[in-house]
Amino acid sequence: MKIIVDALGGDNAPLEILKGCQMAVKELNVEIALAGDEEKIKKCAGENGISLDKMELIGGGDEMDMHAEPATILKENSTTSMAAGLKALSEGKGDAFVSAGSTGALAVGATFIVKRLKGVKRPCIGSVMPSSDKPFMLLDCGANAECRPEMLRCFGVMGSTYMKQVMKMESPRVALANIGTEPEKGGELQKAAYALLKEEKNCNFIGNIEARDIPFGKADVVVADGFTGNMLLKMYEGTALALMKNIKGIFMKSIITKLSALMLKSGLSDFKKKMDYTEYGGAALLGVRKPVIKAHGSSNAKAFKNAIRQAVLFAETGVNEKITEAMEAEAEKAAL
Amino acid sequence: MKIIVDALGGDNAPLEILKGCQMAVKELNVEIALAGDEEKIKKCAGENGISLDKMELIGGGDEMDMHAEPATILKENSTTSMAAGLKALSEGKGDAFVSAGSTGALAVGATFIVKRLKGVKRPCIGSVMPSSDKPFMLLDCGANAECRPEMLRCFGVMGSTYMKQVMKMESPRVALANIGTEPEKGGELQKAAYALLKEEKNCNFIGNIEARDIPFGKADVVVADGFTGNMLLKMYEGTALALMKNIKGIFMKSIITKLSALMLKSGLSDFKKKMDYTEYGGAALLGVRKPVIKAHGSSNAKAFKNAIRQAVLFAETGVNEKITEAMEAEAEKAAL
């Protein structure tokens, strides 16, 4: 299996990206195709003693500007490392693509360069996140700020398929993020999406979920429009960070509290590992023809390696084939 | 000052409500008017040794059914304790109203029974919440699932006025919850609301805020449509609860971890107090002619007493007069 990597995307590129690729080559038995300015990549690898064994340089320019309009990636002469990687993916030069660069640009680029799966109107971003029970997927996390009900139905099918194939869940519980559990709750979008999801045979829809229940893992797939999903994702991250910062402050107060923290170390580190999103890799771009993974912008080597592992699983387990089957079944039903 | 209380609303009514009222009479120098079935109130007070000193019984029926459609409170013959309290408020039989009953019914009831402030199209629910810095207000927390841009402008003015008057903040920083900080981010609603808030002279608008920054207190007033606000509020609560549950589990693992937790007790209890929303009372219903406070449904006596204190402050500090002034200035400007 060959994974194409955006070598220059992300806050810690290229150093942590290349280190992550090296780990992936060793641990995951994959080949890597590095997209991006060859001089830069070689220089960084040389200076840091990183072997480029089993890594091919496929060219490309500099990183995508994080502040550029996402659509600039579509300019015909875009030579950014992200555009180069996506083009290589669409031309079959690898089995999946991983980037830690701009989420917006990756969503737009994947949609128009790699192209959509048959039956999927709008690709979306699905993030696998920890809960106090088992991990769950939240989608859309921000690719589509405004959605139609039909899109939310499709997100439910795609998220369910992903959790089934990649996370090996038998019958993922799919829920719609809403302000109450009753079917008539929410705005027009939620009411219509509820009705569509309820009829959908390709996912196990359990109804609405209130935000309060999401961190407890009461659903395996949480469906929302991209605006709401992005709010939920970032509120989850922010609240966890703010609380942990406060608790750290309590631990650091005195010699006695520091000693106490030491006694709690093993429990706390298990917990930290459970809550560490880098363990789960990155977010999956669902609904495009080839597997695309968005690694966290601040990924270190380990997080990036895990994103590559996720890309391998995404490609290996036939998620896209299953999504296409489900969408075709739906289209046939609609045509009757 | 006389506060009207929904004696039968909430999960722990009437016992905790009456106990909270008794605390309020002692500590806050207020009189109480209790709305709800007199037999029930007297029986509960008698059985639990609660003095009804400085508390007047103003009649009313049973509690509002939590699962009833909110609008049923408007039925002419509604004798629920909530409807009775709101009617008493609109007739000037008290200075403010506090209920731990259904939020939806309270929002509808206050809007149509107490009526809106001049210039306010849609009242909203503003919750004061803890951050890792100082408290902030999030609004709308769920009264209006779908909003127009003009409503979000009005929420900004009302939230700012409340934090200035009640929480004594000099120039509260007002921000719009959005999926990015740039003005062009979000859907049509956010783009239009951004433009209106930017021009609004009655609040210190600092731009968009991403959900990640909300728990760190990077704004004093966070404006959102009721759907988004409700999602943010409940995700905040749920994440904090889930994390604390996990940490408690780590503390309870063994004798050693239990002893360690004991050493951390004072720091943890300070932190718990800081994060305890019951310290801040309840949510304010902003935009109606008299102060209305929604106490948390599961309020205990202390939380309910704090909600009464918040109602006193709301009434005393002239929030509504200031909101009306701001709205009139706006209306005059529009008329020019």
XYZ file of C-alpha atoms in Angstrom:
672
model
C 0.000 0.000 0.000
C 1.251 3.465 -0.879
C 0.153 6.561 1.029
C 0.610 10.005 -0.492
C 1.591 12.601 2.105
C 1.435 16.408 2.045
C 4.973 16.862 3.327
C 4.694 20.606 3.851
C 1.192 21.010 5.337
C 0.662 21.686 9.052
C 2.201 23.708 11.860
C 5.148 21.355 12.366
C 5.920 20.545 8.733
C 8.097 19.215 7.305
C 10.040 17.896 10.325
C 7.273 16.130 12.274
C 5.596 14.963 9.072
C 8.782 13.297 7.855
C 9.429 11.744 11.272
C 5.858 10.432 11.261
C 6.357 8.972 7.785
C 9.539 7.263 8.912
C 7.668 5.704 11.842
C 4.889 4.590 9.481
C 7.337 2.929 7.090
C 8.854 0.982 9.978
C 5.694 0.074 11.856
C 2.952 -0.143 9.257
C 4.717 -1.705 6.288
C 3.667 1.035 3.882
C 5.341 3.003 1.144
C 5.128 6.776 1.153
C 4.902 9.288 -1.685
C 5.917 12.746 -0.495
C 4.247 15.722 -2.190
C 5.989 19.099 -1.903
C 9.144 20.994 -2.741
C 11.902 18.384 -3.067
C 14.710 20.678 -1.944
C 12.928 21.502 1.293
C 12.097 17.893 2.035
C 15.637 16.645 1.341
C 17.186 19.449 3.365
C 15.005 18.757 6.385
C 15.565 14.996 6.185
C 19.329 15.472 5.826
C 19.635 17.908 8.711
C 17.662 15.682 11.044
C 19.017 12.300 10.075
C 15.695 11.066 8.718
C 15.982 8.211 6.243
C 13.836 8.576 3.128
C 13.908 4.823 2.604
C 10.651 3.572 0.983
C 9.685 7.208 0.409
C 9.337 8.556 -3.071
C 9.479 12.276 -3.881
C 6.710 13.152 -6.314
C 7.292 16.904 -6.511
C 5.063 19.872 -5.868
C 5.566 23.355 -4.528
C 5.336 25.032 -1.192
C 2.689 24.579 1.484
C -0.846 25.871 1.079
C -1.256 29.250 2.828
C -3.497 28.603 5.854
C -5.194 31.975 5.391
C -5.831 31.695 1.657
C -9.410 31.171 0.461
C -9.911 27.372 0.274
C -10.892 27.583 -3.387
C -7.446 28.894 -4.404
C -6.318 25.265 -4.310
C -8.349 24.744 -7.479
C -6.435 27.276 -9.541
C -5.035 25.410 -12.476
C -1.504 26.419 -11.725
C -1.677 25.625 -8.003
C 1.578 23.931 -7.179
C 1.031 23.763 -3.431
C 2.075 20.511 -1.818
C -1.599 19.808 -1.031
C -2.732 20.296 -4.643
C 0.163 18.156 -5.886
C -0.787 15.366 -3.461
C -4.453 15.445 -4.411
C -3.604 15.377 -8.117
C -1.330 12.384 -7.568
C -4.141 10.644 -5.682
C -6.646 11.292 -8.456
C -4.144 9.914 -10.985
C -3.833 6.677 -9.009
C -0.262 7.253 -7.839
C -1.174 6.106 -4.342
C -3.992 4.515 -2.343
C -4.789 7.377 0.046
C -3.741 10.928 0.903
C -2.899 12.478 4.280
C -2.467 16.202 4.982
C -2.149 18.310 8.131
C -2.814 21.497 6.118
C -5.903 23.715 5.848
C -9.145 21.780 6.382
C -11.175 24.051 4.123
C -8.726 23.758 1.230
C -8.513 19.980 1.665
C -12.313 19.625 1.560
C -12.614 21.789 -1.555
C -9.557 20.235 -3.208
C -10.641 16.648 -2.550
C -14.176 17.344 -3.786
C -13.059 18.845 -7.083
C -9.713 17.162 -7.769
C -10.341 13.632 -6.435
C -14.091 14.024 -7.157
C -17.169 12.812 -5.356
C -18.388 9.256 -4.954
C -21.416 8.407 -7.060
C -24.578 9.433 -5.214
C -22.833 11.742 -2.758
C -23.797 15.390 -3.221
C -21.497 16.896 -0.603
C -18.456 15.298 1.003
C -18.001 16.023 4.689
C -15.457 15.841 7.487
C -15.904 13.056 10.021
C -13.817 13.224 13.210
C -13.341 10.192 15.412
C -13.308 11.382 19.015
C -12.979 9.870 22.475
C -15.957 9.641 24.828
C -16.082 8.385 28.395
C -17.256 5.111 26.842
C -15.921 4.212 23.362
C -14.891 6.490 20.448
C -17.553 8.056 18.254
C -17.618 9.916 14.938
C -18.966 13.442 14.647
C -19.828 14.643 11.141
C -19.881 17.118 9.418
C -17.173 18.966 11.344
C -17.084 21.982 9.083
C -16.945 21.258 5.339
C -20.538 22.456 4.784
C -21.619 25.376 6.975
C -25.096 25.182 5.484
C -26.790 21.879 4.770
C -29.976 20.472 3.284
C -31.774 17.575 5.035
C -30.709 15.109 2.325
C -27.056 15.870 3.103
C -27.537 14.942 6.754
C -29.063 11.621 5.721
C -26.007 10.934 3.585
C -23.670 11.901 6.474
C -25.453 9.324 8.622
C -24.864 6.570 6.068
C -21.235 7.535 5.509
C -20.431 7.820 9.219
C -22.104 4.514 9.960
C -20.197 2.783 7.164
C -16.898 4.214 8.391
C -17.437 3.121 12.000
C -18.510 -0.325 10.827
C -15.572 -0.911 8.490
C -12.702 0.972 10.124
C -13.637 0.863 13.816
C -15.198 -2.612 13.571
C -18.484 -1.674 15.223
C -21.258 -4.085 14.400
C -24.247 -1.765 14.228
C -23.175 1.807 15.014
C -25.899 3.867 16.709
C -26.491 6.944 14.555
C -28.046 10.025 16.196
C -28.921 13.540 15.065
C -27.528 16.388 17.202
C -30.554 18.341 18.379
C -31.885 20.557 21.168
C -34.211 17.865 22.478
C -34.854 14.182 21.960
C -38.412 14.401 20.606
C -38.769 14.076 16.778
C -40.399 17.506 16.484
C -37.469 19.341 18.118
C -35.092 21.732 16.353
C -35.358 23.850 13.232
C -36.685 22.912 9.800
C -33.388 21.226 8.920
C -33.454 18.888 11.916
C -37.123 17.989 11.540
C -36.686 17.067 7.877
C -33.380 15.255 8.474
C -34.968 13.262 11.305
C -37.683 12.006 8.956
C -35.137 10.998 6.296
C -32.784 9.261 8.733
C -35.667 7.376 10.284
C -36.485 5.844 6.892
C -32.874 5.125 5.976
C -32.180 1.389 5.823
C -28.393 1.752 5.707
C -27.977 3.027 9.222
C -29.214 2.245 12.704
C -30.839 5.597 13.521
C -31.616 5.931 17.226
C -33.137 9.436 17.074
C -32.015 12.828 18.366
C -29.165 13.284 20.809
C -28.734 16.304 23.072
C -25.224 17.748 23.234
C -25.013 16.864 26.934
C -25.049 13.143 26.107
C -22.406 13.238 23.362
C -19.309 13.119 25.643
C -20.786 10.069 27.402
C -20.744 8.129 24.148
C -24.493 7.662 23.877
C -24.187 7.460 20.081
C -21.464 6.021 17.830
C -22.151 8.453 14.993
C -23.379 12.005 15.641
C -24.801 13.770 12.594
C -24.928 17.569 12.305
C -24.639 20.330 9.721
C -21.055 21.583 9.360
C -21.658 24.715 11.426
C -23.110 22.832 14.398
C -20.568 20.013 14.091
C -17.678 22.450 14.123
C -19.124 24.169 17.213
C -19.523 20.839 19.017
C -16.041 19.623 18.081
C -14.318 22.781 19.221
C -16.413 23.177 22.370
C -15.450 19.627 23.283
C -11.757 20.316 22.729
C -11.860 23.704 24.448
C -13.730 22.513 27.521
C -11.417 19.540 27.978
C -8.340 21.755 27.611
C -9.664 24.412 30.002
C -10.559 21.827 32.651
C -7.250 20.007 32.396
C -5.400 23.316 32.699
C -7.320 24.089 35.894
C -6.658 20.656 37.357
C -2.979 20.918 36.530
C -2.972 24.212 38.423
C -4.410 22.459 41.484
C -1.718 19.762 41.268
C 1.108 22.286 41.057
C 0.087 24.340 44.089
C 2.455 22.921 46.716
C 4.891 20.109 47.470
C 2.037 18.090 48.954
C -0.253 18.469 45.971
C 2.663 17.679 43.641
C 3.347 14.480 45.557
C -0.334 13.587 45.452
C -0.383 14.108 41.707
C 2.552 11.707 41.462
C 0.499 9.005 43.201
C -2.267 9.517 40.658
C 0.134 9.432 37.739
C -0.696 6.037 36.269
C -4.448 6.634 36.386
C -4.086 10.112 34.924
C -1.861 8.972 32.114
C -4.270 6.160 31.152
C -6.999 8.777 31.103
C -4.887 11.203 29.076
C -4.225 8.473 26.536
C -7.947 7.704 26.301
C -8.772 11.376 25.702
C -5.859 11.938 23.322
C -7.308 12.502 19.867
C -3.910 11.891 18.280
C -4.409 8.212 19.160
C -7.265 8.079 16.679
C -5.352 9.670 13.827
C -7.197 12.449 12.086
C -10.495 13.278 10.500
C -11.751 11.380 7.470
C -12.950 13.237 4.408
C -15.971 11.141 3.515
C -17.689 11.059 0.142
C -14.751 11.412 -2.253
C -13.486 8.652 -4.541
C -10.242 7.941 -2.702
C -9.442 7.951 1.027
C -8.348 11.369 2.282
C -7.340 11.960 5.904
C -6.949 15.360 7.544
C -4.387 15.147 10.342
C -4.608 17.748 13.111
C -2.788 20.967 12.155
C -0.502 20.718 15.166
C 0.267 17.015 14.651
C 3.540 15.718 16.000
C 5.263 12.664 14.498
C 3.179 10.162 16.454
C -0.119 11.836 15.593
C 0.862 11.941 11.934
C 1.850 8.277 11.954
C -1.566 7.466 13.436
C -3.201 9.501 10.670
C -1.307 7.380 8.137
C -2.494 4.234 9.910
C -6.040 5.538 9.679
C -5.549 6.161 5.935
C -4.357 2.567 5.505
C -7.446 1.227 7.331
C -9.704 3.552 5.324
C -8.260 2.202 2.046
C -7.995 -1.436 3.134
C -11.485 -1.894 4.552
C -13.406 -0.770 1.495
C -15.349 2.064 3.129
C -15.898 3.822 -0.180
C -17.210 0.692 -1.900
C -19.711 0.186 0.915
C -20.817 3.829 0.800
C -21.337 3.568 -2.941
C -23.439 0.410 -2.512
C -25.622 2.124 0.067
C -26.054 5.201 -2.102
C -26.925 3.134 -5.155
C -29.542 1.195 -3.214
C -31.038 4.524 -2.176
C -30.990 5.907 -5.734
C -32.692 2.772 -7.050
C -35.362 3.030 -4.396
C -35.945 6.668 -5.345
C -36.224 5.715 -9.019
C -38.991 3.154 -8.382
C -38.644 43.767 47.040
C -41.066 40.947 46.367
C -40.108 37.930 44.250
C -42.821 35.691 42.804
C -41.825 32.036 42.836
C -43.152 29.030 40.905
C -43.424 26.804 43.975
C -44.200 23.633 42.044
C -41.845 23.850 39.043
C -38.681 21.745 38.828
C -37.480 18.242 39.641
C -37.206 18.877 43.382
C -40.351 20.969 43.897
C -41.868 21.931 46.194
C -39.424 20.900 48.952
C -36.154 22.390 47.664
C -37.969 25.430 46.271
C -39.516 26.222 49.650
C -36.221 25.654 51.445
C -34.532 27.987 48.957
C -37.224 30.612 49.557
C -36.713 30.340 53.291
C -32.967 30.897 52.822
C -33.678 33.878 50.564
C -36.016 35.478 53.123
C -33.324 35.176 55.794
C -30.292 36.141 53.743
C -31.535 38.501 51.068
C -34.174 40.538 52.875
C -36.880 39.803 50.319
C -40.535 38.916 50.444
C -41.787 35.936 48.490
C -45.076 35.320 46.703
C -45.607 31.608 46.131
C -47.568 30.574 43.031
C -49.107 27.103 43.000
C -51.591 24.835 44.739
C -51.895 26.132 48.317
C -52.681 22.742 49.847
C -49.562 21.185 48.400
C -47.347 24.058 49.501
C -48.715 24.159 53.042
C -48.487 20.384 53.393
C -44.842 20.284 52.266
C -43.892 23.230 54.501
C -45.671 21.692 57.488
C -44.138 18.249 57.062
C -40.638 19.660 56.721
C -40.748 22.371 59.349
C -40.330 25.181 56.821
C -41.561 28.541 58.043
C -43.668 30.466 55.520
C -42.832 33.737 57.266
C -42.685 36.650 54.770
C -44.146 34.315 52.149
C -47.548 34.981 50.679
C -49.605 32.306 48.940
C -51.088 33.712 45.742
C -52.801 30.587 44.472
C -52.503 28.658 41.246
C -52.771 25.046 40.284
C -50.383 22.194 39.783
C -46.993 22.227 38.087
C -46.590 22.637 34.332
C -46.137 19.222 32.676
C -42.502 19.110 31.484
C -43.525 17.201 28.366
C -46.457 19.417 27.385
C -46.097 21.665 24.322
C -44.724 24.995 25.630
C -47.645 26.898 24.118
C -50.179 25.093 26.344
C -49.192 27.589 29.042
C -51.059 30.228 27.040
C -54.424 28.465 27.221
C -56.780 30.884 28.866
C -57.705 28.454 31.583
C -54.130 27.400 32.346
C -53.916 27.234 36.098
C -50.416 25.790 36.268
C -48.208 27.300 38.957
C -46.027 28.793 36.210
C -48.934 30.486 34.446
C -50.254 31.794 37.779
C -46.850 33.247 38.635
C -46.431 34.926 35.248
C -49.924 36.427 35.453
C -49.173 37.778 38.939
C -45.948 39.291 37.574
C -47.733 40.962 34.670
C -50.295 42.386 37.118
C -47.550 43.952 39.206
C -47.943 41.679 42.210
C -44.179 41.282 42.488
C -40.908 42.630 41.081
C -39.575 39.481 39.411
C -40.443 35.825 38.787
C -38.349 32.698 39.301
C -39.208 29.200 38.049
C -37.328 25.902 37.815
C -39.987 24.521 35.448
C -39.947 23.930 31.669
C -37.688 26.400 29.840
C -39.755 26.339 26.677
C -43.001 27.068 28.492
C -41.361 29.827 30.508
C -40.032 31.515 27.369
C -43.403 31.332 25.616
C -45.341 32.295 28.736
C -43.132 35.271 29.580
C -43.239 36.530 25.995
C -47.023 36.478 25.756
C -48.168 36.965 29.359
C -45.535 39.419 30.667
C -45.034 40.771 27.118
C -41.980 42.001 25.274
C -39.946 45.125 25.937
C -40.448 47.863 23.374
C -38.138 47.306 20.427
C -37.403 43.655 21.230
C -38.757 41.262 18.604
C -37.801 37.998 20.297
C -36.885 37.462 23.943
C -34.079 34.989 24.566
C -32.453 32.918 27.294
C -29.113 34.158 28.590
C -27.108 31.777 30.804
C -24.292 33.024 32.964
C -21.586 30.369 32.987
C -18.161 29.858 34.500
C -15.007 29.990 32.378
C -11.408 29.378 33.392
C -11.200 33.173 33.672
C -14.374 35.048 34.733
C -18.064 34.219 34.123
C -19.610 34.925 30.741
C -23.132 34.993 29.312
C -24.174 32.741 26.438
C -27.350 33.710 24.591
C -29.708 32.551 23.120
C -29.620 29.192 24.908
C -32.685 27.780 23.223
C -35.726 30.059 23.117
C -35.409 30.624 19.353
C -34.167 27.622 17.374
C -34.203 29.707 14.212
C -33.069 33.325 14.175
C -32.779 36.286 11.842
C -29.610 38.434 11.900
C -31.446 41.342 13.569
C -32.304 39.072 16.515
C -28.632 38.274 17.076
C -27.830 41.994 17.155
C -30.497 42.454 19.808
C -29.135 39.492 21.829
C -25.738 41.214 21.807
C -27.186 44.430 23.226
C -29.260 42.620 25.860
C -26.399 40.363 26.970
C -24.018 43.275 27.175
C -26.482 45.321 29.242
C -27.061 42.428 31.619
C -23.344 41.799 32.221
C -22.762 45.520 32.730
C -25.605 46.036 35.193
C -25.836 42.732 37.049
C -22.264 41.420 36.847
C -20.706 44.901 37.075
C -18.482 44.526 34.033
C -17.389 47.854 32.613
C -17.345 47.132 28.907
C -18.293 43.496 28.284
C -16.611 41.994 25.214
C -19.370 40.717 22.923
C -18.509 38.013 20.374
C -20.431 35.999 17.790
C -20.051 32.205 18.002
C -18.684 31.134 14.620
C -16.596 28.498 12.845
C -13.708 30.893 12.292
C -12.621 34.344 13.375
C -12.660 36.060 9.974
C -15.761 38.249 9.223
C -16.660 36.189 6.155
C -16.897 32.900 8.083
C -20.087 30.960 8.774
C -23.458 30.799 7.066
C -25.654 33.640 5.830
C -26.965 34.252 9.367
C -23.511 34.753 10.857
C -22.253 36.954 8.028
C -25.259 39.268 8.288
C -25.238 39.285 12.110
C -21.534 40.125 12.082
C -22.200 43.206 9.953
C -25.035 44.368 12.243
C -23.106 43.798 15.477
C -20.089 45.625 14.075
C -22.221 48.733 13.576
C -24.014 48.461 16.916
C -23.049 51.309 19.241
C -24.585 49.725 22.360
C -22.122 46.908 22.659
C -18.392 46.347 22.467
C -18.303 43.824 19.614
C -14.930 42.091 19.344
C -15.781 39.864 16.357
C -16.242 36.124 15.933
C -15.248 33.598 18.569
C -14.504 29.935 17.869
C -16.079 27.461 20.274
C -12.625 26.363 21.435
C -12.007 29.777 23.031
C -15.343 30.053 24.866
C -14.386 27.977 27.964
C -11.271 30.136 28.371
C -13.436 33.223 28.828
C -12.191 35.055 25.744
C -15.530 36.901 25.516
C -17.919 38.141 28.223
C -21.009 37.753 26.057
C -21.280 35.011 23.416
C -24.078 35.519 20.884
C -25.627 32.618 18.952
C -28.959 31.491 17.526
C -30.928 29.378 20.013
C -30.044 26.093 18.323
C -26.292 26.728 18.396
C -26.438 28.260 21.886
C -28.260 25.251 23.260
C -25.688 22.919 21.654
C -22.801 24.921 23.147
C -24.381 25.109 26.606
C -25.109 21.402 26.795
C -21.781 20.352 25.269
C -20.055 22.458 27.913
C -22.050 20.849 30.717
C -21.727 17.339 29.307
C -17.985 17.523 28.697
C -17.325 18.903 32.184
C -19.492 16.190 33.758
C -17.895 13.393 31.729
C -14.376 14.550 32.567
C -15.085 14.987 36.268
C -16.630 11.514 36.370
C -13.466 10.065 34.841
C -11.210 11.934 37.238
C -13.293 10.828 40.198
C -12.814 7.265 38.971
C -9.038 7.757 39.013
C -9.210 9.099 42.578
C -11.256 6.162 43.836
C -8.966 3.450 42.469
C -7.018 2.538 45.612
C -6.229 3.606 49.167
C -3.240 5.566 47.875
C -5.171 7.441 45.231
C -7.936 8.163 47.753
C -5.379 9.609 50.163
C -3.878 11.667 47.355
C -7.290 13.018 46.477
C -7.678 14.041 50.109
C -4.515 16.154 49.858
C -5.942 17.893 46.818
C -9.273 18.503 48.509
C -9.070 22.221 49.122
C -7.883 23.003 45.596
C -10.488 20.725 44.063
C -13.313 22.185 46.113
C -12.323 25.764 45.141
C -12.352 24.601 41.538
C -15.682 22.856 41.956
C -17.153 26.025 43.395
C -15.808 28.049 40.479
C -17.332 25.625 37.956
C -20.601 25.275 39.879
C -23.288 26.945 37.817
C -25.630 26.976 40.814
C -23.394 29.718 42.242
C -24.537 32.002 39.452
C -28.217 31.356 39.941
C -30.092 30.584 36.766
C -30.624 31.831 33.258
C -32.160 35.226 32.592
C -35.067 35.584 30.226
C -34.067 38.764 28.433
C -36.390 41.034 26.468
C -39.613 40.819 28.496
C -41.036 43.678 30.541
C -40.302 42.251 33.981
C -37.342 40.209 35.230
C -37.835 36.463 34.780
C -35.245 33.932 35.933
C -35.148 30.265 34.929
C -33.525 28.224 37.685
C -31.954 24.907 36.694
C -34.552 22.106 36.631
C -32.604 20.079 39.188
C -32.020 23.048 41.521
C -31.488 22.292 45.170
C -32.314 24.873 47.877
C -29.003 26.723 47.527
C -29.224 26.923 43.745
C -32.781 28.207 44.010
C -31.796 30.811 46.575
C -29.058 31.983 44.206
C -31.620 32.215 41.411
C -33.732 34.454 43.679
C -30.659 36.584 44.382
C -30.118 36.894 40.647
C -33.747 37.969 40.213
C -33.260 40.665 42.872
C -30.156 41.977 41.093
C -31.944 41.833 37.728
C -34.798 43.955 39.120
C -32.663 46.305 41.207
C -30.083 47.237 38.624
C -32.477 48.432 35.964
C -31.395 46.064 33.190
C -34.720 46.397 31.384
C -34.660 50.208 31.440
C -31.173 50.180 29.918
C -32.181 47.677 27.241
C -35.179 49.834 26.341
C -32.967 52.929 26.063
C -30.569 51.098 23.745
C -33.410 49.779 21.612
C -35.036 53.183 21.338
C -31.752 54.786 20.283
C -31.513 52.141 17.582
C -35.107 52.676 16.439
C -34.551 56.436 16.225
C -31.405 55.915 14.201
C -33.299 53.650 11.824
C -36.060 56.249 11.472
C -33.641 58.997 10.407
